[in-house]
Coordinates of N, CA and C in Angstrom, one line a residue:
M49 N -15.4 59.6 -13.6 CA -15.4 59.6 -15.0 C -14.1 58.4 -15.4
T50 N -14.1 58.5 -16.6 CA -13.4 57.2 -17.2 C -13.0 57.3 -18.6
D51 N -13.5 58.6 -19.3 CA -13.2 59.4 -20.4 C -11.4 59.5 -20.5
D52 N -10.9 59.2 -21.6 CA -9.5 59.5 -21.6 C -9.4 61.2 -22.1
L53 N -8.6 61.8 -21.6 CA -7.9 63.5 -21.9 C -7.1 63.6 -22.7
F54 N -7.6 64.3 -23.7 CA -6.9 65.0 -24.6 C -6.1 66.0 -24.7
F55 N -5.0 65.9 -24.2 CA -4.1 67.1 -24.0 C -3.5 67.9 -25.3
D56 N -3.7 69.3 -25.2 CA -3.2 70.3 -26.2 C -1.5 70.2 -25.6
T57 N -0.7 71.0 -26.0 CA 0.6 71.4 -25.7 C 0.8 72.6 -24.3
D58 N -0.5 73.6 -24.8 CA -0.1 74.2 -23.2 C -0.8 73.7 -22.1
C59 N -1.9 72.9 -21.5 CA -2.7 72.3 -20.9 C -1.4 71.4 -20.1
L60 N -0.8 70.7 -20.9 CA 0.3 69.6 -20.6 C 1.1 69.8 -20.3
S61 N 1.8 70.9 -20.6 CA 3.2 71.6 -20.9 C 3.2 72.6 -19.5
A62 N 1.9 73.1 -18.9 CA 1.9 73.8 -17.9 C 2.4 72.7 -16.5
F63 N 2.1 71.8 -16.9 CA 2.8 70.8 -15.3 C 4.0 70.3 -16.0
L64 N 4.2 70.0 -16.8 CA 5.6 69.3 -17.5 C 6.8 70.7 -17.2
W65 N 6.5 71.9 -17.1 CA 7.4 73.0 -17.2 C 7.9 73.4 -15.8
I66 N 6.8 72.8 -15.0 CA 7.3 73.1 -13.3 C 7.8 71.6 -13.0
G67 N 7.8 70.8 -13.6 CA 8.5 69.2 -13.4 C 7.3 68.6 -12.3
D68 N 6.3 68.7 -12.1 CA 5.3 68.0 -11.2 C 3.8 67.6 -12.2
T69 N 4.2 66.6 -12.3 CA 3.0 65.4 -12.9 C 2.6 64.8 -12.4
N70 N 2.7 64.8 -11.0 CA 2.4 63.9 -9.7 C 0.2 63.9 -10.0
I71 N 0.0 64.8 -9.8 CA -1.0 65.5 -10.2 C -2.2 64.5 -11.2
L72 N -1.4 65.1 -12.2 CA -1.7 63.6 -13.5 C -1.6 62.7 -13.1
H73 N -0.7 61.8 -12.7 CA -1.0 60.4 -12.7 C -2.0 60.3 -11.6
E74 N -2.0 61.0 -10.2 CA -3.2 60.4 -9.5 C -4.5 60.5 -10.0
L75 N -4.5 61.6 -10.5 CA -5.7 62.0 -11.4 C -6.3 60.9 -12.5
Y76 N -5.2 60.9 -13.6 CA -5.5 61.0 -14.9 C -4.5 59.5 -15.5
G77 N -3.7 58.8 -14.6 CA -2.9 57.9 -15.0 C -3.5 56.9 -15.7
G78 N -3.3 56.9 -16.8 CA -3.2 56.0 -18.0 C -4.7 56.3 -19.0
R79 N -4.8 57.4 -18.7 CA -6.1 58.0 -19.3 C -5.7 59.4 -20.0
I80 N -4.6 59.6 -20.3 CA -3.3 60.8 -20.5 C -3.0 60.7 -22.2
V81 N -3.6 61.2 -23.0 CA -3.5 60.8 -24.3 C -2.9 62.2 -25.0
I82 N -1.3 62.0 -25.6 CA -0.5 62.9 -26.4 C -1.0 62.9 -27.7
P83 N -1.9 63.3 -28.0 CA -1.6 63.5 -29.7 C -0.1 63.7 -30.4
E84 N 0.2 63.2 -31.3 CA 1.4 63.5 -32.0 C 1.8 64.7 -32.0
P85 N 1.0 65.4 -32.9 CA 1.7 66.8 -33.1 C 2.0 67.6 -31.7
V86 N 1.1 67.2 -30.4 CA 1.7 68.0 -29.2 C 2.8 67.1 -28.8
Y87 N 2.9 66.0 -29.2 CA 4.4 65.2 -28.5 C 5.3 65.9 -29.1
H88 N 5.6 66.2 -30.6 CA 6.4 67.1 -31.5 C 6.5 68.5 -31.1
E89 N 5.6 69.1 -31.2 CA 5.8 70.5 -30.4 C 6.6 70.0 -29.1
L90 N 6.5 69.4 -28.0 CA 6.7 69.2 -26.8 C 8.5 68.8 -27.2
S91 N 8.9 68.4 -28.3 CA 10.4 67.9 -28.4 C 11.1 68.8 -29.3
N92 N 10.8 70.2 -29.0 CA 11.9 71.1 -29.1 C 13.0 71.2 -28.5
P93 N 14.1 70.8 -29.7 CA 15.5 71.0 -29.3 C 16.0 71.9 -27.9
S94 N 15.6 73.3 -28.2 CA 15.7 74.1 -27.5 C 15.4 74.0 -25.9
I95 N 14.1 72.9 -25.3 CA 13.6 72.7 -24.4 C 13.5 71.3 -24.3
P96 N 14.8 70.6 -23.8 CA 14.8 69.2 -23.9 C 13.9 68.5 -23.0
H97 N 14.0 69.3 -21.4 CA 13.4 68.9 -20.2 C 11.8 68.2 -20.6
L98 N 11.4 69.5 -21.0 CA 9.6 68.8 -21.7 C 9.5 67.5 -22.2
K99 N 9.9 67.3 -23.5 CA 9.8 65.7 -24.0 C 10.5 65.0 -22.8
Q100 N 11.7 64.8 -22.4 CA 12.2 63.9 -21.5 C 11.1 63.5 -20.1
R101 N 10.0 64.7 -19.6 CA 9.4 64.6 -18.8 C 8.4 64.2 -19.1
A102 N 7.7 64.5 -20.4 CA 6.9 63.9 -21.1 C 7.1 61.8 -21.3
D103 N 8.4 61.5 -22.0 CA 8.6 60.3 -22.1 C 8.1 59.6 -20.8
T104 N 9.0 60.4 -19.8 CA 9.1 59.7 -18.5 C 7.5 59.2 -17.9
M105 N 6.4 60.2 -18.7 CA 5.2 59.7 -18.4 C 4.4 59.2 -19.4
I106 N 5.1 58.6 -20.5 CA 4.3 57.7 -21.3 C 5.0 56.3 -21.0
D107 N 6.7 56.1 -20.4 CA 7.7 55.4 -19.4 C 6.6 54.5 -18.1
S108 N 6.0 55.3 -18.0 CA 5.0 54.9 -16.3 C 3.5 54.6 -16.7
K109 N 3.4 54.8 -18.3 CA 1.9 54.1 -18.7 C 0.7 55.2 -17.9
D110 N 1.2 56.3 -17.6 CA 0.3 57.5 -17.4 C -0.3 57.8 -18.9
A111 N 0.4 58.1 -19.7 CA 0.1 58.9 -20.8 C 0.8 58.1 -22.0
F112 N 0.0 58.1 -22.8 CA 0.4 57.8 -24.4 C -0.1 59.0 -25.8
V113 N 0.8 58.4 -26.4 CA 1.0 58.5 -27.7 C -0.3 58.7 -28.7
K114 N -0.6 59.3 -29.2 CA -1.9 59.2 -30.5 C -1.7 59.5 -31.6
T115 N -1.3 58.9 -32.7 CA -1.2 59.2 -34.0 C -3.1 59.6 -34.6
I116 N -2.7 60.7 -35.5 CA -3.5 61.2 -36.4 C -3.4 60.2 -37.7
E117 N -3.9 58.7 -37.8 CA -3.8 58.2 -39.2 C -4.5 59.1 -40.7
T118 N -3.8 59.3 -41.2 CA -4.0 59.7 -42.7 C -5.3 58.9 -43.5
G119 N -6.3 60.1 -43.6 CA -7.5 59.5 -44.0 C -8.9 58.9 -43.3
S120 N -8.6 59.1 -41.6 CA -9.5 59.0 -41.0 C -10.2 60.3 -40.8
D121 N -11.4 59.7 -39.6 CA -12.3 60.8 -39.4 C -11.7 61.7 -38.6
E122 N -10.6 61.4 -38.0 CA -10.1 62.5 -37.1 C -9.1 63.4 -37.7
Y123 N -8.4 62.7 -38.8 CA -7.4 63.4 -39.7 C -7.9 64.4 -40.6
K124 N -9.1 64.3 -40.9 CA -10.2 65.1 -42.1 C -10.6 66.3 -40.9
L125 N -11.0 66.1 -39.6 CA -11.4 67.1 -38.9 C -10.1 67.8 -38.5
Y126 N -8.8 67.4 -38.2 CA -7.6 68.2 -37.6 C -7.4 68.7 -38.8
V127 N -7.1 68.2 -40.5 CA -6.8 69.0 -41.5 C -7.8 70.4 -41.8
E128 N -9.1 69.9 -41.5 CA -10.1 71.2 -41.7 C -9.7 72.5 -40.5
L129 N -9.5 71.8 -39.3 CA -9.2 73.3 -38.2 C -7.5 73.9 -38.5
I130 N -7.0 73.2 -39.0 CA -5.3 73.7 -39.1 C -5.3 74.6 -40.4
R131 N -6.4 74.4 -41.7 CA -6.3 75.4 -42.4 C -7.4 76.3 -42.7
D132 N -6.6 77.5 -43.0 CA -7.3 78.8 -42.6 C -8.2 79.0 -43.8
E133 N -9.4 78.8 -43.7 CA -10.6 79.1 -44.8 C -11.2 80.1 -44.6
K134 N -11.7 80.6 -45.6 CA -12.3 82.0 -45.4 C -13.4 82.1 -44.5
G135 N -13.1 82.9 -44.0 CA -14.3 82.9 -42.4 C -14.0 82.0 -41.5
K136 N -13.5 81.6 -41.3 CA -13.1 80.4 -39.9 C -11.5 80.8 -39.8
K137 N -11.2 80.7 -38.5 CA -9.7 81.0 -37.8 C -9.3 79.8 -37.6
S138 N -8.0 79.6 -37.9 CA -7.4 78.3 -38.2 C -6.6 78.1 -36.7
I139 N -6.5 77.7 -35.8 CA -5.9 77.1 -34.6 C -4.4 76.4 -34.9
G140 N -3.9 76.0 -33.7 CA -2.3 75.9 -33.6 C -2.8 74.0 -34.2
H141 N -1.6 73.3 -34.0 CA -1.8 71.9 -34.3 C -2.1 71.2 -33.1
G142 N -1.5 71.5 -32.0 CA -1.7 71.2 -30.6 C -3.2 71.2 -29.9
E143 N -3.9 72.7 -30.5 CA -5.7 72.6 -30.5 C -6.3 71.8 -31.3
A144 N -5.8 71.8 -32.6 CA -6.6 70.7 -33.7 C -6.5 69.4 -33.3
S145 N -5.6 69.2 -33.3 CA -5.2 67.1 -32.5 C -6.4 67.0 -31.6
G146 N -6.1 67.7 -30.6 CA -6.9 67.5 -29.1 C -8.1 67.4 -29.6
I147 N -9.1 68.7 -30.2 CA -9.9 68.7 -30.7 C -10.5 67.2 -31.5
A148 N -9.7 67.1 -32.6 CA -10.3 65.9 -33.6 C -10.1 64.7 -32.5
L149 N -9.0 64.2 -32.0 CA -9.3 63.0 -31.0 C -10.2 63.1 -29.9
A150 N -10.7 64.1 -29.7 CA -11.6 64.4 -28.2 C -12.7 64.3 -29.0
K151 N -13.2 65.0 -30.6 CA -14.2 64.3 -30.5 C -14.4 63.0 -31.1
T152 N -14.0 62.4 -32.2 CA -13.4 61.0 -32.9 C -14.0 60.2 -31.4
Y153 N -13.1 60.2 -30.3 CA -13.0 59.1 -29.3 C -13.9 59.5 -27.9
N154 N -14.8 60.5 -28.1 CA -16.0 60.9 -26.7 C -14.8 61.2 -25.8
G155 N -13.8 62.2 -26.1 CA -13.1 62.1 -25.1 C -13.0 63.4 -24.4
I156 N -12.3 63.9 -23.3 CA -12.3 65.1 -22.8 C -10.7 66.1 -23.4
L157 N -11.5 66.9 -24.0 CA -10.3 68.5 -24.6 C -9.8 68.7 -23.3
A158 N -8.3 68.4 -23.0 CA -7.7 69.1 -22.0 C -6.9 70.7 -22.5
S159 N -7.6 71.8 -22.8 CA -6.7 73.1 -23.1 C -6.7 74.1 -22.2
N160 N -5.7 74.8 -21.9 CA -5.8 75.9 -21.6 C -6.1 77.3 -22.7
N161 N -6.2 77.2 -23.3 CA -6.8 78.2 -24.6 C -7.8 78.6 -25.2
Y162 N -8.3 78.7 -24.2 CA -10.1 78.7 -24.8 C -10.7 79.5 -25.5
K163 N -9.8 80.5 -25.6 CA -10.2 81.5 -26.7 C -10.0 81.1 -28.2
D164 N -9.3 79.7 -28.6 CA -9.1 78.9 -29.5 C -10.0 78.3 -29.9
V165 N -10.7 77.1 -28.8 CA -11.1 76.4 -28.3 C -12.5 76.1 -28.1
A166 N -12.6 77.5 -27.9 CA -14.1 77.7 -27.7 C -15.5 77.4 -28.4
L167 N -15.5 77.8 -30.0 CA -15.7 77.8 -30.7 C -16.1 76.2 -30.8
Y168 N -15.0 75.3 -30.6 CA -15.4 74.0 -31.3 C -15.6 72.9 -30.2
I169 N -15.9 73.8 -28.5 CA -15.9 72.6 -27.4 C -17.6 73.0 -27.9
E170 N -17.9 74.3 -28.2 CA -20.0 74.7 -28.1 C -19.9 73.8 -30.2
K171 N -19.4 74.4 -30.9 CA -19.6 73.1 -32.1 C -20.1 71.7 -31.9
Y172 N -18.8 70.8 -31.1 CA -18.8 69.7 -31.1 C -19.3 68.8 -29.8
N173 N -19.6 69.6 -29.0 CA -20.5 69.4 -28.1 C -19.3 68.6 -26.9
L174 N -17.9 69.4 -26.8 CA -17.1 68.7 -25.8 C -17.0 68.9 -24.9
K175 N -16.6 67.5 -24.3 CA -16.3 67.7 -22.3 C -14.7 68.4 -23.1
H176 N -14.7 69.4 -21.9 CA -13.6 69.8 -21.6 C -12.8 70.5 -20.2
T177 N -12.0 69.9 -19.7 CA -11.0 70.8 -18.4 C -9.8 71.6 -18.9
D178 N -9.2 72.1 -18.0 CA -8.1 72.9 -18.0 C -7.1 72.9 -16.9
T179 N -5.7 73.7 -16.5 CA -5.1 73.7 -15.6 C -6.2 73.9 -14.3
G180 N -6.7 74.8 -14.5 CA -7.6 75.3 -13.4 C -8.2 74.4 -12.9
E181 N -9.1 73.7 -13.6 CA -10.2 73.0 -13.7 C -9.3 71.4 -12.8
I182 N -8.0 71.1 -13.8 CA -7.4 69.9 -12.8 C -7.0 70.2 -11.6
L183 N -6.4 71.6 -11.0 CA -6.4 71.9 -9.5 C -7.3 71.7 -8.4
V184 N -9.1 72.3 -9.5 CA -9.8 72.1 -8.7 C -9.9 70.7 -8.1
E185 N -9.8 69.9 -9.3 CA -10.1 68.7 -9.1 C -9.1 68.0 -8.2
A186 N -7.8 67.9 -8.1 CA -7.0 67.4 -7.1 C -7.3 67.8 -5.7
L187 N -8.1 69.2 -5.7 CA -8.3 70.2 -4.5 C -9.1 69.1 -3.7
K188 N -10.5 68.9 -4.8 CA -11.4 67.9 -4.0 C -11.3 66.6 -3.8
R189 N -10.0 66.2 -4.4 CA -9.4 64.7 -4.0 C -8.9 64.6 -2.7
K190 N -8.4 66.0 -2.0 CA -7.5 66.4 -1.3 C -6.0 65.8 -1.6
L191 N -5.9 65.9 -3.1 CA -4.1 65.6 -3.3 C -3.5 66.6 -2.7
I192 N -4.3 67.8 -2.8 CA -3.1 69.0 -2.9 C -4.2 70.3 -1.8
T193 N -3.7 70.8 -1.0 CA -4.4 71.7 0.1 C -4.1 73.2 -1.1
E194 N -5.2 74.0 -0.5 CA -5.4 75.3 -1.4 C -4.0 76.1 -1.4
A195 N -3.2 76.0 -0.7 CA -1.7 76.4 -0.4 C -1.0 75.9 -1.1
E196 N -1.2 74.5 -1.4 CA -0.1 74.2 -2.3 C -0.9 74.2 -3.7
G197 N -1.6 74.4 -3.8 CA -2.3 74.9 -5.4 C -1.8 76.6 -5.9
N198 N -1.8 76.6 -4.9 CA -1.1 78.3 -4.9 C 0.3 78.2 -5.3
I199 N 1.0 77.7 -4.7 CA 2.9 77.5 -5.4 C 2.6 76.9 -6.3
I200 N 1.8 75.7 -7.1 CA 1.8 75.3 -8.5 C 1.8 76.4 -9.0
W201 N 0.1 76.8 -9.2 CA -0.1 78.3 -9.6 C 1.4 79.1 -9.6
N202 N 1.8 79.8 -8.8 CA 2.9 80.6 -8.8 C 4.3 79.8 -9.7
K203 N 4.4 78.6 -9.7 CA 5.4 78.2 -10.4 C 5.0 78.1 -11.7
M204 N 3.7 78.0 -12.3 CA 3.3 78.1 -13.3 C 3.4 79.4 -14.3
L205 N 3.2 80.4 -13.6 CA 3.3 81.8 -13.7 C 4.9 81.8 -14.2
A206 N 5.5 81.6 -13.2 CA 6.8 81.9 -13.0 C 7.5 81.3 -14.4
K207 N 7.2 80.5 -14.9 CA 7.4 80.0 -16.6 C 6.8 80.2 -17.0
R208 N 5.8 80.8 -17.3 CA 5.1 82.0 -18.4 C 3.9 81.1 -18.5
R209 N 3.3 80.5 -18.1 CA 1.9 79.5 -18.4 C 1.0 80.9 -18.3
K210 N 0.2 81.0 -19.1 CA -1.1 81.7 -19.0 C -2.2 81.2 -18.3
L211 N -2.7 81.8 -17.6 CA -3.3 80.8 -16.5 C -4.3 82.2 -16.4
P212 N -5.7 82.3 -16.0 CA -6.5 83.2 -15.7 C -7.1 83.4 -14.8
A213 N -6.0 83.4 -14.0 CA -6.0 84.5 -12.4 C -4.5 84.9 -12.4
N214 N -4.5 85.7 -11.1 CA -3.0 85.7 -10.4 C -2.3 84.8 -9.3
T215 N -3.7 84.1 -8.5 CA -3.5 83.1 -7.5 C -4.5 81.9 -7.9
F216 N -4.1 81.0 -7.2 CA -5.3 79.7 -7.4 C -6.6 80.1 -6.4
T217 N -6.0 81.0 -5.6 CA -7.1 81.5 -4.8 C -7.8 82.2 -5.3
E218 N -7.4 83.0 -5.8 CA -8.3 84.1 -6.6 C -9.1 83.6 -7.7
Y219 N -8.7 82.3 -8.4 CA -9.2 81.4 -9.5 C -10.2 80.9 -8.9
L220 N -10.3 80.4 -7.7 CA -11.3 79.3 -6.9 C -12.6 80.2 -6.6
A221 N -12.2 81.4 -5.9 CA -13.0 82.6 -5.9 C -13.9 83.0 -7.2
N222 N -12.8 83.2 -7.9 CA -13.8 83.6 -9.2 C -14.7 82.1 -9.7
R223 N -14.3 81.6 -9.8 CA -14.8 80.0 -9.8 C -16.6 79.9 -9.3
R224 N -16.2 80.1 -8.0 CA -17.3 80.0 -6.8 C -18.3 80.8 -7.5
K225 N -18.0 82.1 -8.0 CA -18.9 82.9 -8.3 C -20.0 82.5 -9.5
D226 N -18.9 81.7 -10.2 CA -19.8 81.2 -12.0 C -20.5 80.3 -11.7
V227 N -20.2 79.2 -10.2 CA -20.7 78.0 -10.1 C -22.0 78.3 -9.2

Protein backbone atom coordinates (compact mmCIF):
# COMPACT_ATOMS: atom_id res chain seq x y z
CA MET A 1 0.00 0.00 0.00
CA THR A 2 1.55 3.29 -1.09
CA ASP A 3 -1.40 5.65 -0.79
CA ASP A 4 -1.14 8.75 1.36
CA LEU A 5 -3.14 8.77 4.58
CA PHE A 6 -5.23 11.87 5.20
CA PHE A 7 -5.67 12.12 8.96
CA ASP A 8 -8.45 13.90 10.73
CA THR A 9 -7.82 15.34 14.16
CA ASP A 10 -9.21 12.53 16.31
CA CYS A 11 -7.21 9.74 14.68
CA LEU A 12 -3.90 11.59 14.64
CA SER A 13 -4.36 13.04 18.11
CA ALA A 14 -4.91 9.56 19.58
CA PHE A 15 -1.20 8.96 18.94
CA LEU A 16 -0.11 12.53 19.69
CA TRP A 17 -1.86 12.60 23.08
CA ILE A 18 0.12 9.60 24.32
CA GLY A 19 3.38 10.81 22.78
CA ASP A 20 3.77 7.65 20.70
CA THR A 21 4.05 8.27 16.98
CA ASN A 22 6.63 5.56 16.33
CA ILE A 23 3.97 3.22 14.92
CA LEU A 24 2.89 5.91 12.47
CA HIS A 25 6.54 6.49 11.54
CA GLU A 26 7.16 2.78 10.93
CA LEU A 27 3.96 2.11 9.01
CA TYR A 28 3.36 5.33 7.11
CA GLY A 29 6.41 7.60 7.38
CA GLY A 30 6.39 10.09 4.50
CA ARG A 31 2.77 9.33 3.62
CA ILE A 32 1.03 11.05 6.54
CA VAL A 33 -0.94 14.06 5.37
CA ILE A 34 -2.19 16.56 7.92
CA PRO A 35 -4.84 18.72 6.27
CA GLU A 36 -4.34 22.37 7.19
CA PRO A 37 -7.64 22.55 9.15
CA VAL A 38 -6.46 19.57 11.23
CA TYR A 39 -3.12 21.27 11.85
CA HIS A 40 -5.00 24.37 13.05
CA GLU A 41 -7.11 22.22 15.41
CA LEU A 42 -3.88 20.71 16.79
CA SER A 43 -2.53 24.24 17.32
CA ASN A 44 -4.81 24.97 20.27
CA PRO A 45 -2.72 27.04 22.72
CA SER A 46 -4.23 25.23 25.72
CA ILE A 47 -2.68 21.93 24.58
CA PRO A 48 0.64 22.95 22.96
CA HIS A 49 2.17 19.47 23.11
CA LEU A 50 -0.11 18.23 20.31
CA LYS A 51 1.23 20.81 17.85
CA GLN A 52 4.80 20.25 19.08
CA ARG A 53 4.49 16.51 18.44
CA ALA A 54 2.90 17.12 15.03
CA ASP A 55 5.74 19.53 14.21
CA THR A 56 8.26 16.83 15.15
CA MET A 57 6.58 14.49 12.67
CA ILE A 58 6.70 17.21 10.01
CA ASP A 59 10.35 18.05 10.75
CA SER A 60 11.30 14.37 10.44
CA LYS A 61 9.46 14.16 7.09
CA ASP A 62 7.02 11.53 8.41
CA ALA A 63 4.15 13.95 7.82
CA PHE A 64 3.37 17.08 5.88
CA VAL A 65 0.65 19.71 6.00
CA LYS A 66 -1.59 19.99 2.94
CA THR A 67 -3.34 23.26 2.25
CA ILE A 68 -6.74 23.23 0.58
CA GLU A 69 -6.45 25.88 -2.11
CA THR A 70 -9.45 28.15 -2.65
CA GLY A 71 -11.29 27.27 -5.84
CA SER A 72 -9.79 23.78 -6.13
CA ASP A 73 -11.89 20.61 -6.40
CA GLU A 74 -11.03 19.65 -2.82
CA TYR A 75 -11.99 23.15 -1.63
CA LYS A 76 -15.42 22.92 -3.24
CA LEU A 77 -16.06 19.55 -1.61
CA TYR A 78 -14.66 20.75 1.73
CA VAL A 79 -17.01 23.75 1.79
CA GLU A 80 -19.96 21.56 0.83
CA LEU A 81 -19.18 19.19 3.70
CA ILE A 82 -18.85 21.85 6.41
CA ARG A 83 -22.00 23.76 5.44
CA ASP A 84 -25.18 22.60 7.07
CA GLU A 85 -27.47 22.25 4.09
CA LYS A 86 -31.10 21.24 4.35
CA GLY A 87 -31.33 17.49 4.70
CA LYS A 88 -27.56 17.09 5.11
CA LYS A 89 -25.60 16.84 8.31
CA SER A 90 -22.52 19.02 8.33
CA ILE A 91 -19.32 17.59 9.73
CA GLY A 92 -16.27 19.05 11.43
CA HIS A 93 -13.49 20.82 9.60
CA GLY A 94 -10.99 18.03 10.31
CA GLU A 95 -13.23 15.28 8.98
CA ALA A 96 -14.31 17.40 6.00
CA SER A 97 -10.73 18.25 5.01
CA GLY A 98 -9.63 14.62 5.32
CA ILE A 99 -12.54 13.44 3.17
CA ALA A 100 -12.05 16.14 0.53
CA LEU A 101 -8.32 15.46 0.20
CA ALA A 102 -8.63 11.65 0.32
CA LYS A 103 -11.25 11.78 -2.44
CA THR A 104 -9.33 14.24 -4.60
CA TYR A 105 -5.98 12.46 -4.29
CA ASN A 106 -7.33 8.88 -4.09
CA GLY A 107 -5.83 8.41 -0.64
CA ILE A 108 -6.88 6.78 2.59
CA LEU A 109 -9.03 8.60 5.13
CA ALA A 110 -7.73 8.02 8.66
CA SER A 111 -10.62 8.82 11.02
CA ASN A 112 -12.01 7.36 14.24
CA ASN A 113 -15.23 9.31 13.85
CA TYR A 114 -16.99 6.65 11.81
CA LYS A 115 -20.45 7.95 12.66
CA ASP A 116 -19.72 11.25 10.90
CA VAL A 117 -17.70 9.90 7.98
CA ALA A 118 -19.44 6.60 7.11
CA LEU A 119 -21.88 8.22 4.68
CA TYR A 120 -19.03 9.88 2.79
CA ILE A 121 -16.82 6.79 2.79
CA GLU A 122 -19.63 4.98 1.00
CA LYS A 123 -20.68 7.92 -1.19
CA TYR A 124 -17.14 8.56 -2.48
CA ASN A 125 -15.92 4.95 -2.22
CA LEU A 126 -13.06 6.02 0.04
CA LYS A 127 -10.46 3.76 1.55
CA HIS A 128 -10.58 4.15 5.33
CA THR A 129 -8.59 3.27 8.41
CA ASP A 130 -8.76 4.17 12.08
CA THR A 131 -6.70 3.85 15.26
CA GLY A 132 -7.77 0.25 15.82
CA GLU A 133 -6.84 -0.81 12.31
CA ILE A 134 -3.52 1.04 12.55
CA LEU A 135 -2.72 -0.97 15.68
CA VAL A 136 -3.81 -4.18 13.92
CA GLU A 137 -1.43 -3.36 11.06
CA ALA A 138 1.36 -2.76 13.60
CA LEU A 139 0.56 -6.12 15.21
CA LYS A 140 0.63 -7.91 11.83
CA ARG A 141 4.01 -6.37 11.04
CA LYS A 142 5.30 -7.35 14.49
CA LEU A 143 5.93 -3.74 15.50
CA ILE A 144 3.89 -4.39 18.64
CA THR A 145 2.59 -7.38 20.55
CA GLU A 146 -1.03 -7.71 21.59
CA ALA A 147 0.03 -6.83 25.15
CA GLU A 148 1.76 -3.67 23.90
CA GLY A 149 -1.36 -2.87 21.88
CA ASN A 150 -3.39 -3.09 25.10
CA ILE A 151 -0.99 -0.70 26.84
CA ILE A 152 -1.24 1.81 23.97
CA TRP A 153 -5.05 1.38 23.89
CA ASN A 154 -5.30 1.99 27.65
CA LYS A 155 -3.14 5.12 27.40
CA MET A 156 -5.40 6.46 24.65
CA LEU A 157 -8.52 5.75 26.71
CA ALA A 158 -6.90 7.46 29.71
CA LYS A 159 -6.51 10.55 27.51
CA ARG A 160 -10.24 10.34 26.72
CA ARG A 161 -9.80 9.17 23.15
CA LYS A 162 -12.95 7.49 21.88
CA LEU A 163 -12.23 3.92 20.85
CA PRO A 164 -14.73 1.20 19.92
CA ALA A 165 -13.75 -1.29 22.66
CA ASN A 166 -12.45 -1.35 26.23
CA THR A 167 -9.19 -3.10 25.27
CA PHE A 168 -7.19 -3.85 22.17
CA THR A 169 -7.78 -7.56 22.84
CA GLU A 170 -11.54 -6.95 22.85
CA TYR A 171 -11.21 -4.96 19.63
CA LEU A 172 -9.32 -7.86 18.02
CA ALA A 173 -11.92 -10.39 19.19
CA ASN A 174 -14.81 -8.32 17.80
CA ARG A 175 -12.90 -7.67 14.59
CA ARG A 176 -12.24 -11.37 14.09
CA LYS A 177 -15.98 -12.03 14.31
CA ASP A 178 -16.60 -9.44 11.62
CA VAL A 179 -13.90 -10.66 9.26
